Structures are given as structure tokens and as C-alpha cells.
Amino acid sequence: MGKRIFLYHANGFALGGRITQPVEQEINSHAATALSIVGGLASAKADSYRLKDLISYRSAHTYISGIQNNDTRHSTVVNTVVEDLNILDVITADSVVGRLSSTHEDGQPAKIIPLGSTFQNLKIAGKPVEVDLFDTVFAHHSTHSSLVDHFLGKCKSSDPCAGFTPPTQLRYEWGHPAANMPDTLKERLLAPPIPGWQQSGSHLYCSLVRSVREASPSGAVNAPPVPYAHAIKIPDVGRLYLGELTSSEDTKRLTMMRLELGSPVVGSLAVSGLETNGKWFP
């Protein structure tokens, strides 16, 4: 019997979506690329882009690498970056970076972590925003089964992320008073913002985001966090979702920013989306 071979699978894009009002515009996936099944390198770059005065960025690129470490181990990294992003002059960022790195050891569960993913100088409605990510959680729980155990509360007391509880306060509008989360917002969440979460089949939906809050001047008391962390309703703009991650047995898929735009501009937009897995054969 011949030795087993590893089949790579990884892809990424910088920005894509569709605007339906006030103009009809398909936004083909920018700086999109995929890795060859035998590994190697893949990259794509897009220069400055502007869709009227609705969406713009200075540059975007995606880089993927798949290498063989030895006869039984293969590694893959996917990295996407959007620089000087501007959406409706309401959501801006110096850069949005998505990164997934994976290790596939023959006979072992895939280890995939999003370490390196970040938002640089994110602003909402002109206000600087601090996004705190669960780097420790996802680095420590690199396999799917370990991540599921974490969300089920099965972590050992020595686990650095033991005791994690998703935020559950009842406030959801950016810059608005406390209010109950409306059903329409709950329905659009991939990850429920309450303890219990959920799985769909063999998939776990969650978020990299620990907390989101307005940045405070040096020495000032920190502003209270936005309670639903990765899900923010922006009045007269729409709903913004940050750091959404889908995990299954051998795959992780990350979308750093997803927008469901409402009146007066309507559409859907995704920023910095990437996926990686891989399989041994036969």
C-alpha cells in the first residue's frame, strides 16, 4: 500500500457582496485566490477601489501558503488584508486583517487557529473602537473537539480560558440607551449572544470577539462594552458583525466583518473572508 498523501484546501478574499439600493451593484470578490490541492503559494492583490461614495479601500491582498513539514505533517496559512477601509463614512479602519494557520498531522485532529487576525484603528460613526479578541481561547483550543468542549463548559480548572461566559446584557444599539434585543437581530446572528450557543449539524458558530467598547483617552476610565460584543446595530446604517468563525471537524471559516445594510443604503457586504482545511488520502 502506498503512503498517504495530503490534499490541501484553502481560499480567501478581501471584500465582496451586493448593493441593491440606491444602486444595483454586484461586488465581485476582490483579491480572491485559492491554494492548489498540492500546496505551494497563491496570492492576489487589488489596488484602490471606490464604489461611488459608498465603499472604498486603498489596497487589498490575500496570501496563502501550503507546505510539507515532514512525511506526516503539513501546514497552511491564509492571510487577507484590507487597508484604509471606508464604508458609508461611518465604518472605517486603517486595516482589517484575517488570518488562519493550520497544522495537519497524519492521524491527529486538525489544529487551526486565527491568531494574527485584527482590526487596526476601527472607528464607528467617527468614534475609535477597541475590539478585544479571544486570542487565548482559540490558540489554546486549536482543534474542533477542544473548542466545542470549551463552549460546553468542560474546560479543566487549569485551563487559561475556564469560566468563559458570553455577554448577556440587554443593550444592542451603538450609542443608544439600553433596550431588549429585538427578534430581528437575534435571527441574523450566527452566534447566539447568550450562554448555551448552538451547533448546526457538525458545525459550531462563534466569534473571535471578547468585547467591543469605545476607545478611551489615555488615563480615562474605559467606556462600558457593547453587550453583544460582535453584533452591533448602527441606526440608519444596519447591523455590523465582527470576527464570525465557523468550525467543524477539519475546517475553520472566518469572516472578519459582515454587514447587513439597511435604509438608506441596502445590501450585504463581507470583508476579509478566509477558510482552510485539508484531508489525508486514502
PDB file of C-alpha atoms in Angstrom:
ATOM      1  CA  MET A   1       0.000   0.000   0.000  1.00  0.00           C
ATOM      2  CA  GLY A   2       1.437   3.406  -0.997  1.00  0.00           C
ATOM      3  CA  LYS A   3       1.989   6.161   1.531  1.00  0.00           C
ATOM      4  CA  ARG A   4      -0.847   8.547   2.283  1.00  0.00           C
ATOM      5  CA  ILE A   5      -0.861  11.952   0.650  1.00  0.00           C
ATOM      6  CA  PHE A   6      -2.223  15.235   1.934  1.00  0.00           C
ATOM      7  CA  LEU A   7      -4.691  17.246  -0.139  1.00  0.00           C
ATOM      8  CA  TYR A   8      -4.603  20.977   0.595  1.00  0.00           C
ATOM      9  CA  HIS A   9      -7.638  23.246   0.646  1.00  0.00           C
ATOM     10  CA  ALA A  10      -7.532  26.973   1.445  1.00  0.00           C
ATOM     11  CA  ASN A  11      -9.050  30.126  -0.009  1.00  0.00           C
ATOM     12  CA  GLY A  12      -9.575  33.765   0.835  1.00  0.00           C
ATOM     13  CA  PHE A  13     -10.980  37.068  -0.396  1.00  0.00           C
ATOM     14  CA  ALA A  14     -10.659  40.664   0.770  1.00  0.00           C
ATOM     15  CA  LEU A  15     -14.124  42.078   0.062  1.00  0.00           C
ATOM     16  CA  GLY A  16     -17.324  41.073  -1.682  1.00  0.00           C
ATOM     17  CA  GLY A  17     -21.079  41.470  -1.626  1.00  0.00           C
ATOM     18  CA  ARG A  18     -24.010  43.208  -3.258  1.00  0.00           C
ATOM     19  CA  ILE A  19     -25.684  46.607  -3.041  1.00  0.00           C
ATOM     20  CA  THR A  20     -29.367  46.745  -4.040  1.00  0.00           C
ATOM     21  CA  GLN A  21     -30.255  50.375  -3.143  1.00  0.00           C
ATOM     22  CA  PRO A  22     -29.823  53.185  -4.081  1.00  0.00           C
ATOM     23  CA  VAL A  23     -27.966  51.458  -6.938  1.00  0.00           C
ATOM     24  CA  GLU A  24     -27.828  47.849  -8.115  1.00  0.00           C
ATOM     25  CA  GLN A  25     -24.218  46.695  -7.901  1.00  0.00           C
ATOM     26  CA  GLU A  26     -22.688  43.245  -7.612  1.00  0.00           C
ATOM     27  CA  ILE A  27     -19.335  43.425  -5.845  1.00  0.00           C
ATOM     28  CA  ASN A  28     -17.277  40.537  -7.145  1.00  0.00           C
ATOM     29  CA  SER A  29     -14.883  39.061  -4.590  1.00  0.00           C
ATOM     30  CA  HIS A  30     -11.772  41.247  -4.531  1.00  0.00           C
ATOM     31  CA  ALA A  31      -8.225  39.895  -4.163  1.00  0.00           C
ATOM     32  CA  ALA A  32      -9.649  36.375  -4.168  1.00  0.00           C
ATOM     33  CA  THR A  33      -7.474  33.292  -4.566  1.00  0.00           C
ATOM     34  CA  ALA A  34      -7.294  29.584  -3.691  1.00  0.00           C
ATOM     35  CA  LEU A  35      -4.467  27.205  -2.949  1.00  0.00           C
ATOM     36  CA  SER A  36      -3.614  24.313  -5.257  1.00  0.00           C
ATOM     37  CA  ILE A  37      -4.531  20.859  -3.981  1.00  0.00           C
ATOM     38  CA  VAL A  38      -0.792  20.064  -3.871  1.00  0.00           C
ATOM     39  CA  GLY A  39       0.122  23.142  -1.843  1.00  0.00           C
ATOM     40  CA  GLY A  40       2.594  25.853  -2.753  1.00  0.00           C
ATOM     41  CA  LEU A  41       1.800  29.566  -2.877  1.00  0.00           C
ATOM     42  CA  ALA A  42      -1.175  31.630  -4.008  1.00  0.00           C
ATOM     43  CA  SER A  43      -1.667  35.379  -3.844  1.00  0.00           C
ATOM     44  CA  ALA A  44      -3.904  38.107  -5.216  1.00  0.00           C
ATOM     45  CA  LYS A  45      -3.842  41.883  -4.897  1.00  0.00           C
ATOM     46  CA  ALA A  46      -6.308  44.652  -5.663  1.00  0.00           C
ATOM     47  CA  ASP A  47      -5.413  48.313  -5.962  1.00  0.00           C
ATOM     48  CA  SER A  48      -7.583  51.174  -4.732  1.00  0.00           C
ATOM     49  CA  TYR A  49     -11.323  50.677  -5.109  1.00  0.00           C
ATOM     50  CA  ARG A  50     -14.300  53.000  -4.833  1.00  0.00           C
ATOM     51  CA  LEU A  51     -17.980  52.282  -5.347  1.00  0.00           C
ATOM     52  CA  LYS A  52     -19.404  55.787  -5.760  1.00  0.00           C
ATOM     53  CA  ASP A  53     -19.260  57.324  -2.264  1.00  0.00           C
ATOM     54  CA  LEU A  54     -20.439  54.137  -0.551  1.00  0.00           C
ATOM     55  CA  ILE A  55     -17.440  51.813  -0.183  1.00  0.00           C
ATOM     56  CA  SER A  56     -13.727  52.314  -0.725  1.00  0.00           C
ATOM     57  CA  TYR A  57     -10.305  50.991   0.256  1.00  0.00           C
ATOM     58  CA  ARG A  58      -6.714  51.867  -0.616  1.00  0.00           C
ATOM     59  CA  SER A  59      -5.455  48.332  -1.252  1.00  0.00           C
ATOM     60  CA  ALA A  60      -6.298  44.704  -0.526  1.00  0.00           C
ATOM     61  CA  HIS A  61      -4.401  41.449  -0.777  1.00  0.00           C
ATOM     62  CA  THR A  62      -4.669  37.747   0.023  1.00  0.00           C
ATOM     63  CA  TYR A  63      -1.736  35.398   0.590  1.00  0.00           C
ATOM     64  CA  ILE A  64      -1.874  31.608   1.030  1.00  0.00           C
ATOM     65  CA  SER A  65       0.950  29.144   1.660  1.00  0.00           C
ATOM     66  CA  GLY A  66       0.817  25.364   1.988  1.00  0.00           C
ATOM     67  CA  ILE A  67       3.976  23.425   2.857  1.00  0.00           C
ATOM     68  CA  GLN A  68       5.051  19.945   3.884  1.00  0.00           C
ATOM     69  CA  ASN A  69       6.955  19.956   7.171  1.00  0.00           C
ATOM     70  CA  ASN A  70       7.822  16.253   7.055  1.00  0.00           C
ATOM     71  CA  ASP A  71       6.285  12.938   5.948  1.00  0.00           C
ATOM     72  CA  THR A  72       3.421  13.217   8.452  1.00  0.00           C
ATOM     73  CA  ARG A  73       2.853  16.952   8.936  1.00  0.00           C
ATOM     74  CA  HIS A  74       1.608  19.715   6.632  1.00  0.00           C
ATOM     75  CA  SER A  75       0.983  23.396   7.387  1.00  0.00           C
ATOM     76  CA  THR A  76      -1.189  26.042   5.738  1.00  0.00           C
ATOM     77  CA  VAL A  77      -1.625  29.755   6.349  1.00  0.00           C
ATOM     78  CA  VAL A  78      -4.243  32.086   4.831  1.00  0.00           C
ATOM     79  CA  ASN A  79      -3.944  35.843   5.273  1.00  0.00           C
ATOM     80  CA  THR A  80      -6.208  38.595   3.926  1.00  0.00           C
ATOM     81  CA  VAL A  81      -5.763  42.338   4.455  1.00  0.00           C
ATOM     82  CA  VAL A  82      -7.905  45.353   3.528  1.00  0.00           C
ATOM     83  CA  GLU A  83      -6.234  48.738   4.066  1.00  0.00           C
ATOM     84  CA  ASP A  84      -7.915  52.111   4.609  1.00  0.00           C
ATOM     85  CA  LEU A  85     -11.426  50.690   4.506  1.00  0.00           C
ATOM     86  CA  ASN A  86     -14.322  53.163   4.387  1.00  0.00           C
ATOM     87  CA  ILE A  87     -17.986  52.133   4.395  1.00  0.00           C
ATOM     88  CA  LEU A  88     -20.520  54.951   4.117  1.00  0.00           C
ATOM     89  CA  ASP A  89     -18.103  57.257   6.004  1.00  0.00           C
ATOM     90  CA  VAL A  90     -19.476  55.561   9.130  1.00  0.00           C
ATOM     91  CA  ILE A  91     -17.332  52.425   9.461  1.00  0.00           C
ATOM     92  CA  THR A  92     -13.625  52.971   8.817  1.00  0.00           C
ATOM     93  CA  ALA A  93     -10.412  51.106   9.616  1.00  0.00           C
ATOM     94  CA  ASP A  94      -6.741  51.521   8.846  1.00  0.00           C
ATOM     95  CA  SER A  95      -6.705  47.777   8.204  1.00  0.00           C
ATOM     96  CA  VAL A  96      -8.817  44.653   8.668  1.00  0.00           C
ATOM     97  CA  VAL A  97      -6.673  41.527   8.869  1.00  0.00           C
ATOM     98  CA  GLY A  98      -7.945  37.947   8.800  1.00  0.00           C
ATOM     99  CA  ARG A  99      -5.538  35.070   9.397  1.00  0.00           C
ATOM    100  CA  LEU A 100      -5.922  31.303   9.786  1.00  0.00           C
ATOM    101  CA  SER A 101      -2.988  28.940  10.262  1.00  0.00           C
ATOM    102  CA  SER A 102      -3.346  25.172  10.367  1.00  0.00           C
ATOM    103  CA  THR A 103      -1.314  22.082  11.161  1.00  0.00           C
ATOM    104  CA  HIS A 104      -2.398  18.683   9.876  1.00  0.00           C
ATOM    105  CA  GLU A 105      -0.625  15.730  11.470  1.00  0.00           C
ATOM    106  CA  ASP A 106      -1.482  12.337   9.977  1.00  0.00           C
ATOM    107  CA  GLY A 107      -3.849  10.501  12.319  1.00  0.00           C
ATOM    108  CA  GLN A 108      -4.453  13.576  14.501  1.00  0.00           C
ATOM    109  CA  PRO A 109      -7.264  16.183  14.552  1.00  0.00           C
ATOM    110  CA  ALA A 110      -6.583  19.307  12.521  1.00  0.00           C
ATOM    111  CA  LYS A 111      -5.228  22.250  14.528  1.00  0.00           C
ATOM    112  CA  ILE A 112      -6.416  25.609  13.154  1.00  0.00           C
ATOM    113  CA  ILE A 113      -6.025  28.964  14.917  1.00  0.00           C
ATOM    114  CA  PRO A 114      -6.952  32.553  13.938  1.00  0.00           C
ATOM    115  CA  LEU A 115      -4.019  34.187  15.769  1.00  0.00           C
ATOM    116  CA  GLY A 116      -2.954  37.378  13.971  1.00  0.00           C
ATOM    117  CA  SER A 117      -6.468  38.446  12.978  1.00  0.00           C
ATOM    118  CA  THR A 118      -7.087  42.055  13.988  1.00  0.00           C
ATOM    119  CA  PHE A 119      -8.803  45.394  13.420  1.00  0.00           C
ATOM    120  CA  GLN A 120      -6.457  48.369  13.279  1.00  0.00           C
ATOM    121  CA  ASN A 121      -7.911  51.756  14.261  1.00  0.00           C
ATOM    122  CA  LEU A 122     -11.527  50.723  13.751  1.00  0.00           C
ATOM    123  CA  LYS A 123     -13.991  53.614  14.028  1.00  0.00           C
ATOM    124  CA  ILE A 124     -17.779  53.629  14.113  1.00  0.00           C
ATOM    125  CA  ALA A 125     -19.527  56.940  13.494  1.00  0.00           C
ATOM    126  CA  GLY A 126     -16.208  58.713  13.956  1.00  0.00           C
ATOM    127  CA  LYS A 127     -15.512  57.167  17.360  1.00  0.00           C
ATOM    128  CA  PRO A 128     -12.428  54.950  17.851  1.00  0.00           C
ATOM    129  CA  VAL A 129     -13.406  51.432  18.878  1.00  0.00           C
ATOM    130  CA  GLU A 130     -11.429  48.861  20.848  1.00  0.00           C
ATOM    131  CA  VAL A 131     -12.072  45.260  19.787  1.00  0.00           C
ATOM    132  CA  ASP A 132     -10.736  42.710  22.268  1.00  0.00           C
ATOM    133  CA  LEU A 133     -10.308  39.254  20.732  1.00  0.00           C
ATOM    134  CA  PHE A 134     -10.262  35.836  22.415  1.00  0.00           C
ATOM    135  CA  ASP A 135      -6.732  35.042  21.236  1.00  0.00           C
ATOM    136  CA  THR A 136      -6.075  32.769  24.230  1.00  0.00           C
ATOM    137  CA  VAL A 137      -9.255  30.751  23.743  1.00  0.00           C
ATOM    138  CA  PHE A 138      -8.696  29.943  20.088  1.00  0.00           C
ATOM    139  CA  ALA A 139      -4.946  29.395  20.415  1.00  0.00           C
ATOM    140  CA  HIS A 140      -5.456  27.017  23.333  1.00  0.00           C
ATOM    141  CA  HIS A 141      -8.425  25.201  21.733  1.00  0.00           C
ATOM    142  CA  SER A 142      -6.928  24.672  18.297  1.00  0.00           C
ATOM    143  CA  THR A 143      -8.931  21.525  17.443  1.00  0.00           C
ATOM    144  CA  HIS A 144     -12.668  21.461  16.807  1.00  0.00           C
ATOM    145  CA  SER A 145     -13.434  18.979  19.615  1.00  0.00           C
ATOM    146  CA  SER A 146     -11.481  21.056  22.122  1.00  0.00           C
ATOM    147  CA  LEU A 147     -13.300  24.233  21.072  1.00  0.00           C
ATOM    148  CA  VAL A 148     -16.701  22.523  21.426  1.00  0.00           C
ATOM    149  CA  ASP A 149     -15.750  21.285  24.907  1.00  0.00           C
ATOM    150  CA  HIS A 150     -14.835  24.851  25.815  1.00  0.00           C
ATOM    151  CA  PHE A 151     -18.235  26.179  24.796  1.00  0.00           C
ATOM    152  CA  LEU A 152     -19.896  23.306  26.668  1.00  0.00           C
ATOM    153  CA  GLY A 153     -18.078  24.393  29.812  1.00  0.00           C
ATOM    154  CA  LYS A 154     -15.965  21.246  30.023  1.00  0.00           C
ATOM    155  CA  CYS A 155     -12.665  23.092  30.471  1.00  0.00           C
ATOM    156  CA  LYS A 156     -10.373  21.939  33.260  1.00  0.00           C
ATOM    157  CA  SER A 157      -9.877  24.368  36.121  1.00  0.00           C
ATOM    158  CA  SER A 158      -6.292  24.840  34.949  1.00  0.00           C
ATOM    159  CA  ASP A 159      -7.471  25.933  31.502  1.00  0.00           C
ATOM    160  CA  PRO A 160      -6.476  29.599  30.930  1.00  0.00           C
ATOM    161  CA  CYS A 161      -9.932  30.295  29.484  1.00  0.00           C
ATOM    162  CA  ALA A 162     -12.024  28.425  32.070  1.00  0.00           C
ATOM    163  CA  GLY A 163     -15.075  30.316  33.273  1.00  0.00           C
ATOM    164  CA  PHE A 164     -15.833  31.972  29.945  1.00  0.00           C
ATOM    165  CA  THR A 165     -19.395  33.297  29.645  1.00  0.00           C
ATOM    166  CA  PRO A 166     -20.679  35.209  26.592  1.00  0.00           C
ATOM    167  CA  PRO A 167     -22.003  38.705  27.370  1.00  0.00           C
ATOM    168  CA  THR A 168     -25.737  38.814  28.064  1.00  0.00           C
ATOM    169  CA  GLN A 169     -26.603  42.414  28.951  1.00  0.00           C
ATOM    170  CA  LEU A 170     -29.647  43.787  27.199  1.00  0.00           C
ATOM    171  CA  ARG A 171     -28.279  46.642  25.134  1.00  0.00           C
ATOM    172  CA  TYR A 172     -27.571  46.443  21.449  1.00  0.00           C
ATOM    173  CA  GLU A 173     -27.670  49.835  19.727  1.00  0.00           C
ATOM    174  CA  TRP A 174     -24.413  51.701  19.224  1.00  0.00           C
ATOM    175  CA  GLY A 175     -24.648  54.945  21.218  1.00  0.00           C
ATOM    176  CA  HIS A 176     -28.245  54.360  22.304  1.00  0.00           C
ATOM    177  CA  PRO A 177     -29.819  53.559  25.690  1.00  0.00           C
ATOM    178  CA  ALA A 178     -30.323  50.044  26.988  1.00  0.00           C
ATOM    179  CA  ALA A 179     -33.053  48.021  25.304  1.00  0.00           C
ATOM    180  CA  ASN A 180     -34.040  44.412  24.775  1.00  0.00           C
ATOM    181  CA  MET A 181     -32.534  42.752  21.751  1.00  0.00           C
ATOM    182  CA  PRO A 182     -35.230  42.584  19.042  1.00  0.00           C
ATOM    183  CA  ASP A 183     -36.119  39.263  17.442  1.00  0.00           C
ATOM    184  CA  THR A 184     -34.981  40.521  14.041  1.00  0.00           C
ATOM    185  CA  LEU A 185     -31.453  40.965  15.374  1.00  0.00           C
ATOM    186  CA  LYS A 186     -31.438  37.586  17.100  1.00  0.00           C
ATOM    187  CA  GLU A 187     -32.422  35.882  13.872  1.00  0.00           C
ATOM    188  CA  ARG A 188     -29.456  37.355  11.967  1.00  0.00           C
ATOM    189  CA  LEU A 189     -26.847  36.271  14.480  1.00  0.00           C
ATOM    190  CA  LEU A 190     -24.732  33.292  13.515  1.00  0.00           C
ATOM    191  CA  ALA A 191     -23.579  33.021  17.122  1.00  0.00           C
ATOM    192  CA  PRO A 192     -26.227  33.441  19.835  1.00  0.00           C
ATOM    193  CA  PRO A 193     -25.032  36.115  22.305  1.00  0.00           C
ATOM    194  CA  ILE A 194     -26.168  34.120  25.354  1.00  0.00           C
ATOM    195  CA  PRO A 195     -24.743  31.144  27.242  1.00  0.00           C
ATOM    196  CA  GLY A 196     -25.705  27.951  25.501  1.00  0.00           C
ATOM    197  CA  TRP A 197     -24.726  28.859  21.894  1.00  0.00           C
ATOM    198  CA  GLN A 198     -25.680  26.218  19.331  1.00  0.00           C
ATOM    199  CA  GLN A 199     -24.423  23.779  16.745  1.00  0.00           C
ATOM    200  CA  SER A 200     -25.918  23.216  13.321  1.00  0.00           C
ATOM    201  CA  GLY A 201     -25.182  19.627  12.433  1.00  0.00           C
ATOM    202  CA  SER A 202     -21.461  19.207  12.998  1.00  0.00           C
ATOM    203  CA  HIS A 203     -20.728  22.954  12.792  1.00  0.00           C
ATOM    204  CA  LEU A 204     -20.121  25.389  15.631  1.00  0.00           C
ATOM    205  CA  TYR A 205     -20.811  29.095  15.076  1.00  0.00           C
ATOM    206  CA  CYS A 206     -18.960  31.528  17.307  1.00  0.00           C
ATOM    207  CA  SER A 207     -16.988  34.786  17.287  1.00  0.00           C
ATOM    208  CA  LEU A 208     -13.400  35.825  17.956  1.00  0.00           C
ATOM    209  CA  VAL A 209     -14.657  38.907  19.784  1.00  0.00           C
ATOM    210  CA  ARG A 210     -14.483  39.137  23.562  1.00  0.00           C
ATOM    211  CA  SER A 211     -15.687  42.741  23.847  1.00  0.00           C
ATOM    212  CA  VAL A 212     -16.211  45.958  21.890  1.00  0.00           C
ATOM    213  CA  ARG A 213     -16.092  49.376  23.512  1.00  0.00           C
ATOM    214  CA  GLU A 214     -15.417  52.991  22.627  1.00  0.00           C
ATOM    215  CA  ALA A 215     -11.719  53.713  22.996  1.00  0.00           C
ATOM    216  CA  SER A 216     -10.925  55.993  25.915  1.00  0.00           C
ATOM    217  CA  PRO A 217      -8.282  58.723  26.032  1.00  0.00           C
ATOM    218  CA  SER A 218      -5.125  57.755  27.862  1.00  0.00           C
ATOM    219  CA  GLY A 219      -5.772  57.595  31.589  1.00  0.00           C
ATOM    220  CA  ALA A 220      -9.559  57.844  31.271  1.00  0.00           C
ATOM    221  CA  VAL A 221     -11.994  55.267  32.629  1.00  0.00           C
ATOM    222  CA  ASN A 222     -12.914  52.731  29.966  1.00  0.00           C
ATOM    223  CA  ALA A 223     -16.356  53.055  28.399  1.00  0.00           C
ATOM    224  CA  PRO A 224     -18.751  50.149  29.077  1.00  0.00           C
ATOM    225  CA  PRO A 225     -18.585  47.382  26.458  1.00  0.00           C
ATOM    226  CA  VAL A 226     -21.229  46.928  23.810  1.00  0.00           C
ATOM    227  CA  PRO A 227     -23.077  43.966  25.371  1.00  0.00           C
ATOM    228  CA  TYR A 228     -23.424  41.685  22.369  1.00  0.00           C
ATOM    229  CA  ALA A 229     -19.746  42.016  21.530  1.00  0.00           C
ATOM    230  CA  HIS A 230     -19.533  41.068  17.877  1.00  0.00           C
ATOM    231  CA  ALA A 231     -23.059  42.232  16.892  1.00  0.00           C
ATOM    232  CA  ILE A 232     -23.648  45.986  16.688  1.00  0.00           C
ATOM    233  CA  LYS A 233     -26.739  47.785  15.427  1.00  0.00           C
ATOM    234  CA  ILE A 234     -25.869  51.157  13.909  1.00  0.00           C
ATOM    235  CA  PRO A 235     -29.003  53.308  13.493  1.00  0.00           C
ATOM    236  CA  ASP A 236     -29.806  54.236   9.862  1.00  0.00           C
ATOM    237  CA  VAL A 237     -26.881  52.114   8.660  1.00  0.00           C
ATOM    238  CA  GLY A 238     -27.589  48.485   9.517  1.00  0.00           C
ATOM    239  CA  ARG A 239     -26.054  45.670  11.514  1.00  0.00           C
ATOM    240  CA  LEU A 240     -22.332  45.016  11.822  1.00  0.00           C
ATOM    241  CA  TYR A 241     -20.958  41.596  12.809  1.00  0.00           C
ATOM    242  CA  LEU A 242     -17.279  41.189  13.726  1.00  0.00           C
ATOM    243  CA  GLY A 243     -14.986  38.156  13.777  1.00  0.00           C
ATOM    244  CA  GLU A 244     -17.507  35.421  12.900  1.00  0.00           C
ATOM    245  CA  LEU A 245     -15.973  31.948  12.953  1.00  0.00           C
ATOM    246  CA  THR A 246     -17.454  28.648  11.761  1.00  0.00           C
ATOM    247  CA  SER A 247     -15.728  25.499  12.993  1.00  0.00           C
ATOM    248  CA  SER A 248     -16.171  21.855  12.003  1.00  0.00           C
ATOM    249  CA  GLU A 249     -14.103  18.708  12.424  1.00  0.00           C
ATOM    250  CA  ASP A 250     -11.340  19.668   9.986  1.00  0.00           C
ATOM    251  CA  THR A 251     -12.276  23.167   8.788  1.00  0.00           C
ATOM    252  CA  LYS A 252     -12.470  26.719  10.073  1.00  0.00           C
ATOM    253  CA  ARG A 253     -14.002  29.610   8.169  1.00  0.00           C
ATOM    254  CA  LEU A 254     -13.538  33.212   9.312  1.00  0.00           C
ATOM    255  CA  THR A 255     -15.254  36.448   8.263  1.00  0.00           C
ATOM    256  CA  MET A 256     -13.728  39.448   9.990  1.00  0.00           C
ATOM    257  CA  MET A 257     -16.531  41.844   9.105  1.00  0.00           C
ATOM    258  CA  ARG A 258     -20.059  41.232   7.798  1.00  0.00           C
ATOM    259  CA  LEU A 259     -22.641  43.952   7.227  1.00  0.00           C
ATOM    260  CA  GLU A 260     -26.360  43.761   6.646  1.00  0.00           C
ATOM    261  CA  LEU A 261     -27.036  47.288   5.419  1.00  0.00           C
ATOM    262  CA  GLY A 262     -30.452  48.913   5.827  1.00  0.00           C
ATOM    263  CA  SER A 263     -32.013  52.240   4.854  1.00  0.00           C
ATOM    264  CA  PRO A 264     -30.993  54.333   3.001  1.00  0.00           C
ATOM    265  CA  VAL A 265     -28.263  52.045   1.557  1.00  0.00           C
ATOM    266  CA  VAL A 266     -29.348  48.390   1.305  1.00  0.00           C
ATOM    267  CA  GLY A 267     -27.179  45.352   0.709  1.00  0.00           C
ATOM    268  CA  SER A 268     -24.785  42.804   2.191  1.00  0.00           C
ATOM    269  CA  LEU A 269     -21.026  43.065   2.470  1.00  0.00           C
ATOM    270  CA  ALA A 270     -18.240  40.800   3.745  1.00  0.00           C
ATOM    271  CA  VAL A 271     -14.684  41.905   4.491  1.00  0.00           C
ATOM    272  CA  SER A 272     -11.660  39.637   4.910  1.00  0.00           C
ATOM    273  CA  GLY A 273     -13.124  36.148   4.496  1.00  0.00           C
ATOM    274  CA  LEU A 274     -10.990  33.015   4.560  1.00  0.00           C
ATOM    275  CA  GLU A 275     -11.143  29.261   5.001  1.00  0.00           C
ATOM    276  CA  THR A 276      -8.721  26.404   5.459  1.00  0.00           C
ATOM    277  CA  ASN A 277      -8.818  22.666   5.965  1.00  0.00           C
ATOM    278  CA  GLY A 278      -7.207  19.695   4.234  1.00  0.00           C
ATOM    279  CA  LYS A 279      -7.515  15.909   4.141  1.00  0.00           C
ATOM    280  CA  TRP A 280      -5.295  12.864   4.119  1.00  0.00           C
ATOM    281  CA  PHE A 281      -5.872  10.335   1.343  1.00  0.00           C
ATOM    282  CA  PRO A 282      -6.612   7.456   1.191  1.00  0.00           C
TER     283      PRO A 282
END
